[in-house]
PDB file of C-alpha atoms and ligand atoms in Angstrom:
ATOM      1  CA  UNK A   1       9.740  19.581  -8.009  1.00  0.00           C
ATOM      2  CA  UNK A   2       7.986  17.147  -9.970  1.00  0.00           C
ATOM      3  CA  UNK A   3       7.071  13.395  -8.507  1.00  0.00           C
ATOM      4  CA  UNK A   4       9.708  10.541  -9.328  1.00  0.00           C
ATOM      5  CA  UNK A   5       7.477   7.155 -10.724  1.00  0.00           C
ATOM      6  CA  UNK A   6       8.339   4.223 -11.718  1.00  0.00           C
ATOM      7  CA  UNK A   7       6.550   1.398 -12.970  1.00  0.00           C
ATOM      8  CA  UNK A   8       6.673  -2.062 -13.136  1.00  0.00           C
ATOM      9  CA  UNK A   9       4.530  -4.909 -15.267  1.00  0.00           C
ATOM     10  CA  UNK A  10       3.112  -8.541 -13.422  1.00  0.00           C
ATOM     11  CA  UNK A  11       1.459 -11.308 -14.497  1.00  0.00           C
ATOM     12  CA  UNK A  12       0.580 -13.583 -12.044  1.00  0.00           C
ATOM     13  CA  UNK A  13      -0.361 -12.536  -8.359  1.00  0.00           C
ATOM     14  CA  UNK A  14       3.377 -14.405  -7.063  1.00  0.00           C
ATOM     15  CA  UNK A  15       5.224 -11.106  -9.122  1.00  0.00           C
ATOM     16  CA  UNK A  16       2.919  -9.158  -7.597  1.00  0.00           C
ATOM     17  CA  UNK A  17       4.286 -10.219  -4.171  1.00  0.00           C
ATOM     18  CA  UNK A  18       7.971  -9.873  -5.108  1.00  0.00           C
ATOM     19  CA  UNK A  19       7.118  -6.352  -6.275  1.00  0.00           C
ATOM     20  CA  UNK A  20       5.752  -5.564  -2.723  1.00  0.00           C
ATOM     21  CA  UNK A  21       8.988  -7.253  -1.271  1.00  0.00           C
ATOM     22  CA  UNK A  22      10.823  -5.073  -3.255  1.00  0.00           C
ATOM     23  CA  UNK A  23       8.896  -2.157  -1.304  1.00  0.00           C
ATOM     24  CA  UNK A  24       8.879  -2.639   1.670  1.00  0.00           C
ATOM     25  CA  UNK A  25      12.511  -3.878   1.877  1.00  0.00           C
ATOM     26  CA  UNK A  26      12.759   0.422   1.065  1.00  0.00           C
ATOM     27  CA  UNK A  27      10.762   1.306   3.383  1.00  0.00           C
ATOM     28  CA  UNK A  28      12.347   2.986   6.383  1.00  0.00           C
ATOM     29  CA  UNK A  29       9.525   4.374   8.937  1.00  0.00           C
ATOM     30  CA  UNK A  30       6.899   7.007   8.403  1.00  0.00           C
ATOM     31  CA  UNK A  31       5.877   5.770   5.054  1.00  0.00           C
ATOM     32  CA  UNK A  32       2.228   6.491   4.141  1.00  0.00           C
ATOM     33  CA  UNK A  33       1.260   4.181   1.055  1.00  0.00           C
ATOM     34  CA  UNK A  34      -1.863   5.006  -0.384  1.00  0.00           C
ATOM     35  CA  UNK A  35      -3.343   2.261  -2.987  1.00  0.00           C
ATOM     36  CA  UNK A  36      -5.146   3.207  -6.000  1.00  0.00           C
ATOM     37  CA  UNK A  37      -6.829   0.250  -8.414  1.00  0.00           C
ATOM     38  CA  UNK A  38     -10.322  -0.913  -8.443  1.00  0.00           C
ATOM     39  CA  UNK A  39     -12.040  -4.383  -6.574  1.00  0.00           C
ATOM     40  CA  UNK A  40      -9.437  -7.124  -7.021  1.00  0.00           C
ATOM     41  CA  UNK A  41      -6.497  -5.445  -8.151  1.00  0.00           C
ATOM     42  CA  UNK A  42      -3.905  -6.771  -6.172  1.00  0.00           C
ATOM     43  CA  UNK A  43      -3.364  -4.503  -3.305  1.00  0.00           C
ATOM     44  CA  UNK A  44      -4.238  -7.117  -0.714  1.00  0.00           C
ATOM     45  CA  UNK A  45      -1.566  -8.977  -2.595  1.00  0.00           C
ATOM     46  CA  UNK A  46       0.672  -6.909  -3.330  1.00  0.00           C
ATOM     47  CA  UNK A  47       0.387  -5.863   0.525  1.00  0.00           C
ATOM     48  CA  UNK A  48       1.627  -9.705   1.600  1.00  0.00           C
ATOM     49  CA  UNK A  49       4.668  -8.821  -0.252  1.00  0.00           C
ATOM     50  CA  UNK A  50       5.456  -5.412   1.084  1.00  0.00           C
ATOM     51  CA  UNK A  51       4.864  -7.257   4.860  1.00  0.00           C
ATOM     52  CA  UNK A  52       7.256  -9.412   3.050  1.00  0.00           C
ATOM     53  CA  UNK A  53      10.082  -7.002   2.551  1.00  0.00           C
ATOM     54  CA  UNK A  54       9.664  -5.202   6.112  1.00  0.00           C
ATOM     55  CA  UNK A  55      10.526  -8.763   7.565  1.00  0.00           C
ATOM     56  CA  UNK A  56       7.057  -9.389   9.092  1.00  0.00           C
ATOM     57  CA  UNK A  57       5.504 -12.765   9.005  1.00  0.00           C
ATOM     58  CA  UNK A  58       3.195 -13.850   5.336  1.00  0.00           C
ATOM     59  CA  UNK A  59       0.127 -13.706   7.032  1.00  0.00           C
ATOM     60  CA  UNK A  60      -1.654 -10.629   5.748  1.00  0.00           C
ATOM     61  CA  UNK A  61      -5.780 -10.795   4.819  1.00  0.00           C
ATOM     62  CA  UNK A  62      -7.888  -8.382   4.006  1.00  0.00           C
ATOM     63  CA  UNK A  63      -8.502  -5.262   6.408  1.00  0.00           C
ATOM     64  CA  UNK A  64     -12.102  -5.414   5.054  1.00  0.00           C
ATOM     65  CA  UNK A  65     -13.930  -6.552   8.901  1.00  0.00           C
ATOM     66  CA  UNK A  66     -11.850  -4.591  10.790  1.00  0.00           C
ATOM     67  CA  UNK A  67     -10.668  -1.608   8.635  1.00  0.00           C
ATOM     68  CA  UNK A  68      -7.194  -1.939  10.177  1.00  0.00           C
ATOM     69  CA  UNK A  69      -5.203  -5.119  10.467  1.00  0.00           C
ATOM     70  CA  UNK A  70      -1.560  -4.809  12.743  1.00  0.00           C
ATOM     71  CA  UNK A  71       1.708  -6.300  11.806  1.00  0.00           C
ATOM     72  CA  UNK A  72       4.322  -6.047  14.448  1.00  0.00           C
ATOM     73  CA  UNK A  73       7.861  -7.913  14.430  1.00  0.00           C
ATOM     74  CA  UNK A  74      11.806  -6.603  15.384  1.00  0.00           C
ATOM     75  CA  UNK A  75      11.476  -3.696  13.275  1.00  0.00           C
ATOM     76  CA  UNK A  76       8.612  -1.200  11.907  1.00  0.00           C
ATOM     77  CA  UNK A  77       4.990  -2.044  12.091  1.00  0.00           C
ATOM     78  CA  UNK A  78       3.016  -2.121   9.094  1.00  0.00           C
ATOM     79  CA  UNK A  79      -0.855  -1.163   9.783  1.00  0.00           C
ATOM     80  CA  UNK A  80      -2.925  -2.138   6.977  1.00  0.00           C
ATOM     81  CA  UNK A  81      -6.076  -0.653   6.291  1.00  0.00           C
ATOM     82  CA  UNK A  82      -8.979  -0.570   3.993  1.00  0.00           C
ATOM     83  CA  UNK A  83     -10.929   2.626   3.521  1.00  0.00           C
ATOM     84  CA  UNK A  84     -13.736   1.332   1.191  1.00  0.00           C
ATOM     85  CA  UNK A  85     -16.625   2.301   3.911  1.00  0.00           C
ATOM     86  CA  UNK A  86     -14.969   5.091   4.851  1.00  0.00           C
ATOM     87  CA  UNK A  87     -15.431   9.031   3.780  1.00  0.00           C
ATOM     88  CA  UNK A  88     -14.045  12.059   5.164  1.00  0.00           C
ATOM     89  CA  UNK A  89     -12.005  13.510   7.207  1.00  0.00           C
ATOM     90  CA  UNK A  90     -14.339  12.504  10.565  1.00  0.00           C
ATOM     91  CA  UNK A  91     -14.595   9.551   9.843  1.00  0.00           C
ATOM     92  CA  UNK A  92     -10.802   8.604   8.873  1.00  0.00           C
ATOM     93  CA  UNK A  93      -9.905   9.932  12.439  1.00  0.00           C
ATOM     94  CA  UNK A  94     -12.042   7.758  14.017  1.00  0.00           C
ATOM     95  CA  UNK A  95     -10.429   4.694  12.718  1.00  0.00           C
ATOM     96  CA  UNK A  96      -7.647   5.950  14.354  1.00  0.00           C
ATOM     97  CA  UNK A  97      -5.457   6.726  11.274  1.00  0.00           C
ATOM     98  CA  UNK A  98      -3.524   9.570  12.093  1.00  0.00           C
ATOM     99  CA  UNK A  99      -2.973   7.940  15.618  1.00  0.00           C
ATOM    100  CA  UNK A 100      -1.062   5.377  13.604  1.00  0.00           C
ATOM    101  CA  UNK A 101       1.420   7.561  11.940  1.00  0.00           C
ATOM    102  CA  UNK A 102       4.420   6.967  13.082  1.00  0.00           C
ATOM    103  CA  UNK A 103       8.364   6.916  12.962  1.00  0.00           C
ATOM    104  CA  UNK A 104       8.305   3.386  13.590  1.00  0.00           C
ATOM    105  CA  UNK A 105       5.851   2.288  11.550  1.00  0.00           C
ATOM    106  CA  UNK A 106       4.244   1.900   7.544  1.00  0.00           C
ATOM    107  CA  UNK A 107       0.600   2.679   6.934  1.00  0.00           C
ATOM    108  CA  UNK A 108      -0.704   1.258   3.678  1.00  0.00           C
ATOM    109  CA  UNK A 109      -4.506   1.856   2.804  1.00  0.00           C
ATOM    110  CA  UNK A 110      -6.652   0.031   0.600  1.00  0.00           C
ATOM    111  CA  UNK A 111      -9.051   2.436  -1.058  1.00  0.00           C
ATOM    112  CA  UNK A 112      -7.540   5.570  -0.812  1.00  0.00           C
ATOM    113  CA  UNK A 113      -9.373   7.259  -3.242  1.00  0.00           C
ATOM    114  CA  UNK A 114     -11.774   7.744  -0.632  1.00  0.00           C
ATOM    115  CA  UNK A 115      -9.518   9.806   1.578  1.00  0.00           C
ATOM    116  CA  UNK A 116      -7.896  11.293  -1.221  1.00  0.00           C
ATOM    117  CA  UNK A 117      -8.612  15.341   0.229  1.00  0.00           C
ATOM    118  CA  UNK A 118      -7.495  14.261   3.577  1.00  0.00           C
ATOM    119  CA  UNK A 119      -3.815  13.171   2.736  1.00  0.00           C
ATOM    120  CA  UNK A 120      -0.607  14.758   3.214  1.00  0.00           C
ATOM    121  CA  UNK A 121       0.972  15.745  -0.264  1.00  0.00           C
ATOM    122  CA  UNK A 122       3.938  13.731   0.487  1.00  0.00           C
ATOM    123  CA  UNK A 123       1.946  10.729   0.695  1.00  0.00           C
ATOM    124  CA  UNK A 124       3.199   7.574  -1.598  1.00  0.00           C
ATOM    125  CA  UNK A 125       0.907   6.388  -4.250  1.00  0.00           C
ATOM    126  CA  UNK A 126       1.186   3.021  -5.165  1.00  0.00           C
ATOM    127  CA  UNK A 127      -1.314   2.400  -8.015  1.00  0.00           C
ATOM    128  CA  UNK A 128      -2.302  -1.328  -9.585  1.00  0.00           C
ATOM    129  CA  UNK A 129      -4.067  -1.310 -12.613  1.00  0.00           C
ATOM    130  CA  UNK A 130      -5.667  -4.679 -14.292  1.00  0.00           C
ATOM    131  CA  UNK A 131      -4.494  -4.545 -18.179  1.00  0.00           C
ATOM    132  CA  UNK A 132      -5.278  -8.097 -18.567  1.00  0.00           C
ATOM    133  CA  UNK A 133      -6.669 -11.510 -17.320  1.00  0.00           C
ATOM    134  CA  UNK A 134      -3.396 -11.909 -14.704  1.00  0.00           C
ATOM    135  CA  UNK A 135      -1.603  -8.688 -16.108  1.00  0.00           C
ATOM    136  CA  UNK A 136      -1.072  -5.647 -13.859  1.00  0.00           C
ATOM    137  CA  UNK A 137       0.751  -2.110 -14.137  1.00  0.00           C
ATOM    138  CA  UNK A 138       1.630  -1.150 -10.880  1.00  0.00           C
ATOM    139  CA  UNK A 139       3.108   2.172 -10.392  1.00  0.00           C
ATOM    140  CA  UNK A 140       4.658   3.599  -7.211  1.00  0.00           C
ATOM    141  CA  UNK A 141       4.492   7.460  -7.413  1.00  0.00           C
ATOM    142  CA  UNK A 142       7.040   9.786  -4.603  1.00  0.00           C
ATOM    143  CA  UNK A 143       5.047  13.267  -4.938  1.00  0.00           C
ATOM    144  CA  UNK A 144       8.182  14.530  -3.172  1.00  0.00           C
ATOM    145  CA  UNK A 145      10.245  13.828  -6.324  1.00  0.00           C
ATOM    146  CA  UNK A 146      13.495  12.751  -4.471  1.00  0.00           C
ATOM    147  CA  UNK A 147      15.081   9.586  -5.646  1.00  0.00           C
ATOM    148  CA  UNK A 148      14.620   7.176  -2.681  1.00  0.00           C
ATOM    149  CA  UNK A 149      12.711   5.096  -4.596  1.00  0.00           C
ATOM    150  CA  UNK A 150      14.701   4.786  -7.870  1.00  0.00           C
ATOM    151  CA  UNK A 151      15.037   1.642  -8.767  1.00  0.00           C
ATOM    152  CA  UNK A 152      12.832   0.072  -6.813  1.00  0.00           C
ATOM    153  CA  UNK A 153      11.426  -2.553  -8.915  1.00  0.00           C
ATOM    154  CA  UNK A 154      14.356  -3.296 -10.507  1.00  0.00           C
TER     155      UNK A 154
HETATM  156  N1  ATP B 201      -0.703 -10.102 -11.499  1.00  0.00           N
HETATM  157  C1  ATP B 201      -1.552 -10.216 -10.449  1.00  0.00           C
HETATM  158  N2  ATP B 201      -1.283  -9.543  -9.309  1.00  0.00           N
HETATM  159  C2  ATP B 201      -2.133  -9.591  -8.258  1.00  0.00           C
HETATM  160  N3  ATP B 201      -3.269 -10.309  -8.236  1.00  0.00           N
HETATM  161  C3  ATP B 201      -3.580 -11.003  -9.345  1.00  0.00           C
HETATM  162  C4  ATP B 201      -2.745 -10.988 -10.479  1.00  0.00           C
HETATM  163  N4  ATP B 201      -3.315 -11.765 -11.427  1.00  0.00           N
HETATM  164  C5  ATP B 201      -4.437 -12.255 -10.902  1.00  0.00           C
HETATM  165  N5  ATP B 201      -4.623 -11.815  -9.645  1.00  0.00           N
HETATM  166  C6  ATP B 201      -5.781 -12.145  -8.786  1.00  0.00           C
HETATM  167  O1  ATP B 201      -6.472 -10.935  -8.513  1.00  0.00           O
HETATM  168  C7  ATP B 201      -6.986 -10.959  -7.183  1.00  0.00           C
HETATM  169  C8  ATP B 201      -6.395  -9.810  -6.378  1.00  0.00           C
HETATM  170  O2  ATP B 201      -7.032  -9.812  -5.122  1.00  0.00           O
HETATM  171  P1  ATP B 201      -6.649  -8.797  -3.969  1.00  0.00           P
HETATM  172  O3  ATP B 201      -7.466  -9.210  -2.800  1.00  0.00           O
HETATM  173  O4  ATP B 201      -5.197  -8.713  -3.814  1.00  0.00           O
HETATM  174  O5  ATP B 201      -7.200  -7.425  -4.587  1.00  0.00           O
HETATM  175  P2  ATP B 201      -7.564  -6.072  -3.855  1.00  0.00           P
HETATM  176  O6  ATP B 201      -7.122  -4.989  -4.758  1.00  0.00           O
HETATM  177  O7  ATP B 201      -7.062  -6.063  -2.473  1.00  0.00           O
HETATM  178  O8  ATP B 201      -9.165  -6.145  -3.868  1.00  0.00           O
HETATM  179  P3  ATP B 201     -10.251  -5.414  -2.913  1.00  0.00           P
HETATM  180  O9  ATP B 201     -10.464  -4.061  -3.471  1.00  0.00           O
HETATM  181  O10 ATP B 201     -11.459  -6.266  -3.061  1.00  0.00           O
HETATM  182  O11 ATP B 201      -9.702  -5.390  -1.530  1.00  0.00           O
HETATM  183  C9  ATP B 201      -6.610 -12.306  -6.593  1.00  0.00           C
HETATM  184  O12 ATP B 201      -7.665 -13.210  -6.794  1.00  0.00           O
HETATM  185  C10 ATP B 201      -5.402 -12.707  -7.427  1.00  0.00           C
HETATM  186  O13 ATP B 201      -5.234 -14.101  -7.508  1.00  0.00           O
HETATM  187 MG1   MG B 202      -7.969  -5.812  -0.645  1.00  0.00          MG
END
């Protein structure tokens, strides 16, 4: 089966966050969400939103520090983390990754590209792409090519 995408245009960081919301008001447990975009492309934003949408409080930063920043509220989790000093699959397990996957819970990881070989090919790919000054293209790819998704952004 081929993967189901759909894509979806911003321009200004606040559409940014409703097109996390959007997300993560999908998003239903067990959800691995792997950003793609380069050094200021929105996925720390775009990650306030999707905390957002799963109903967990707007206080989201940057994983950078600690690698893995926990949300917790009534319903899933959302663990956020940023794997730009990370490489391989030894050192992804020791930030505790795969002890994070969960029914109950959304990971979503900054910098993915650097754990690319050590993902499951069902994994989500949520790519933000700078086309202008405040512009972004932000594409949410399903490799599993079912329609959950559709219509996500709309
Ligand atoms: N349409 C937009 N969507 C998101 N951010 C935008 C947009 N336009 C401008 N920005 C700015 O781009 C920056 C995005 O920063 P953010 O921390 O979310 O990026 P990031 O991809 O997490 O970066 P890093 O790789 O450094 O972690 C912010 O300064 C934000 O104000
Ligand atoms: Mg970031």
């Amino acid at each position: 089966m081929s993967a189901y995408s759909e894509t979806i245009y911003t321009s200004s960081p606040e559409e940014t966050i409703e097109a996390g919301k959007k997300l993560g008001s999908r998003l239903t447990g067990g959800e691995v969400i792997a950003y793609k975009g380069g050094l200021g492309a929105g996925k720390t934003t775009f990650t306030r939103g999707l905390a957002l949408g799963m109903g967990l409080e707007d206080n989201v930063s940057s994983p950078t520090f600690a690698i893995v920043n926990e949300y917790h509220g009534n319903g899933l989790s959302l663990y956020h983390f940023d794997m730009y000093r990370i490489s391989g699959g030894e050192a992804l397990e020791t930030t505790g990754f795969f002890d994070y996957m969960s029914d109950s819970a959304v990971i979503a990881a900054e910098w993915s590209e650097n754990i690319e070989d050590e993902l499951d090919s069902n994994t989500l790919i949520l790519s933000i792409e700078a086309v202008g000054e405040e512009q972004r293209k932000i594409t949410l790819t399903d490799p599993s090519g079912g329609t959950k998704y559709a219509g996500t952004w709309n």
